[in-house]
Amino acid sequence: METSLRYGGDSSALRINTIKKPPTVRYAGDVSSALRVHAKQKFRIDSNTLLQLNGELDTRIGDPTFFSALLRFFSPELSAKIGAGLRYDRREKLHYTMHGKKSFPLTPDPVASFVVKGRCDLDKEFKQPTPSGAAELVWNILDFQKDQDVRLKVGYGIFDKIPYVQVRENNWAFTADASGKWNVKYNL
């Protein structure tokens, strides 16, 4: 199971102690911050198809944020992924969801690529589509230092028209956008 901690908000609320072994993550709650525990489990159906289950818990309110089940298919010859499934959100309840992602390599090796991705959520009556999507330039730097891989992303949200940047180093990811929103994610 892949588990991650996601945090967005005031940086004084999250405290990480790396002196202790193993490292600990502490959260000091305030109204503008949220620590979320996200879990993902993938069940392989065949070499190109899997069932992915996701869930997230918001520690500020103590309730689940969402649950989802997606059937995902990867086409290696097209460098594309598609998926469809169900998503339960505590605010908007049940949705049908469809995902798609296509990568266009910019170099012969997969170091740099242009990625187009999109998602559309539909309510249970199929009346209110909620599209989202992005175009990204991605640069993967393997062995940036010994045992350290880095991924840099510069993207543009197509529907919300907001540019963003992400820096990922092994298990850590920092994402920020032009509207001032940011989050830090750590994969356990």
XYZ file of C-alpha atoms in Angstrom:
188
model
C 0.000 0.000 0.000
C 1.261 3.472 -0.838
C 0.636 5.933 1.989
C 1.422 9.638 1.939
C 0.985 12.691 4.119
C -0.227 15.859 2.396
C -0.076 19.236 3.994
C -1.121 22.660 2.799
C -1.355 25.913 4.686
C 0.666 27.675 7.350
C 4.164 26.208 7.552
C 4.371 26.713 11.334
C 1.724 24.027 11.915
C 3.745 21.117 10.503
C 6.772 19.982 12.459
C 9.071 17.217 11.263
C 11.702 15.901 13.665
C 14.509 14.154 11.787
C 16.786 13.859 14.840
C 14.729 10.987 16.251
C 14.970 7.628 14.508
C 12.659 6.919 12.782
C 11.687 10.478 11.765
C 8.406 11.769 13.141
C 5.815 14.090 11.660
C 3.861 16.305 14.036
C 0.932 18.549 13.311
C -0.134 21.559 15.364
C -3.668 22.315 14.203
C -4.915 25.728 13.262
C -7.894 26.866 11.216
C -5.986 27.553 7.976
C -4.006 24.298 7.815
C -4.812 20.710 7.085
C -2.810 17.513 7.345
C -4.256 14.738 5.236
C -3.339 11.078 5.280
C -3.767 9.583 1.815
C -3.667 5.834 1.104
C -3.554 4.143 -2.294
C -3.666 0.428 -3.082
C -3.226 -1.016 -6.575
C -4.396 -4.500 -7.556
C -2.909 -5.764 -10.819
C -5.489 -7.389 -13.096
C -3.133 -8.011 -16.035
C 0.129 -6.515 -17.315
C -1.559 -3.273 -18.467
C -4.673 -3.056 -16.266
C -5.125 -2.451 -12.570
C -7.769 -1.594 -10.001
C -6.738 1.386 -7.867
C -8.384 2.206 -4.524
C -7.748 5.624 -2.900
C -8.812 7.195 0.353
C -7.958 10.308 2.311
C -8.461 11.352 5.934
C -8.466 15.020 6.998
C -6.934 15.168 10.484
C -8.349 18.619 11.221
C -11.952 17.394 11.149
C -11.250 13.697 11.759
C -13.335 12.530 8.792
C -12.563 10.957 5.433
C -12.223 13.456 2.591
C -12.859 10.983 -0.222
C -12.800 7.371 -1.375
C -12.381 6.224 -4.966
C -12.135 3.069 -7.037
C -10.666 3.317 -10.546
C -10.055 0.776 -13.250
C -6.875 1.986 -15.011
C -5.366 0.882 -18.307
C -1.865 1.693 -19.566
C -0.942 1.472 -23.245
C 2.884 1.285 -23.467
C 2.930 1.692 -27.249
C 0.989 4.978 -26.954
C 2.563 6.178 -23.656
C -0.987 6.799 -22.497
C -3.144 5.956 -19.467
C -6.924 5.967 -19.213
C -9.156 5.223 -16.270
C -12.780 5.187 -15.185
C -14.449 4.630 -11.844
C -16.389 5.972 -8.895
C -15.458 8.669 -6.401
C -17.232 9.475 -3.134
C -16.600 13.000 -1.832
C -17.923 14.223 1.517
C -19.227 17.468 -0.049
C -20.489 16.454 -3.474
C -21.205 12.795 -2.644
C -21.011 10.229 -5.481
C -19.376 10.956 -8.871
C -18.434 8.974 -11.889
C -14.902 9.859 -12.922
C -12.796 9.456 -16.060
C -9.058 10.132 -16.303
C -6.637 10.328 -19.205
C -2.923 11.067 -19.527
C -0.614 11.134 -22.552
C 3.138 11.632 -22.458
C 5.178 12.917 -25.401
C 8.927 12.288 -24.940
C 11.113 15.283 -25.802
C 14.362 13.297 -25.636
C 15.226 9.736 -26.750
C 15.483 8.633 -23.118
C 12.548 9.433 -20.780
C 14.335 12.361 -19.125
C 12.184 15.190 -20.520
C 8.592 14.975 -21.688
C 5.494 17.002 -22.428
C 2.432 15.618 -20.613
C -1.233 16.325 -21.250
C -3.669 15.057 -18.636
C -7.329 15.477 -17.917
C -10.151 14.361 -15.693
C -13.893 14.732 -15.788
C -16.203 14.047 -12.851
C -19.917 13.536 -13.469
C -22.677 13.596 -10.871
C -24.836 10.492 -10.514
C -27.486 11.971 -12.863
C -24.816 12.729 -15.542
C -25.927 16.392 -15.532
C -22.993 18.357 -14.113
C -19.629 17.555 -15.692
C -16.637 18.992 -13.833
C -13.601 18.919 -16.125
C -10.014 19.542 -15.076
C -6.796 19.209 -17.007
C -3.227 20.355 -17.349
C -0.294 20.566 -19.709
C 3.126 19.939 -18.130
C 6.795 19.994 -18.983
C 8.476 17.272 -16.924
C 12.197 16.805 -16.347
C 13.386 13.678 -14.509
C 16.911 13.822 -13.092
C 17.967 10.324 -12.047
C 20.811 10.068 -9.522
C 20.925 13.843 -9.012
C 23.100 12.846 -6.083
C 23.776 9.316 -4.859
C 20.386 7.597 -4.302
C 18.525 10.841 -5.001
C 16.137 11.266 -7.922
C 14.563 14.638 -8.686
C 11.549 15.483 -10.849
C 10.754 19.046 -11.894
C 7.334 19.907 -13.316
C 6.093 23.170 -14.737
C 2.422 23.041 -15.620
C -0.624 25.036 -16.564
C -4.149 24.214 -15.413
C -6.219 24.350 -18.594
C -9.634 25.009 -17.015
C -8.624 27.088 -13.986
C -5.905 28.904 -16.008
C -3.343 28.800 -13.192
C 0.347 27.943 -13.719
C 2.065 25.737 -11.142
C 5.394 24.153 -10.334
C 6.317 20.921 -8.554
C 9.671 19.737 -7.228
C 9.839 16.102 -6.191
C 12.793 14.443 -4.486
C 12.469 10.723 -3.793
C 9.581 10.688 -1.256
C 9.056 14.457 -0.890
C 7.049 16.680 -3.230
C 6.427 20.422 -3.009
C 3.759 21.965 -5.247
C 2.871 25.653 -5.547
C 0.679 27.604 -7.947
C 0.333 31.238 -9.013
C -2.771 31.739 -6.846
C -0.680 31.213 -3.686
C -1.836 27.669 -2.896
C 0.841 25.162 -1.973
C 1.250 21.745 -0.424
C 3.942 19.389 0.748
C 3.585 15.638 0.303
C 5.651 12.870 1.865
C 5.248 9.263 0.697
C 5.757 6.871 3.595
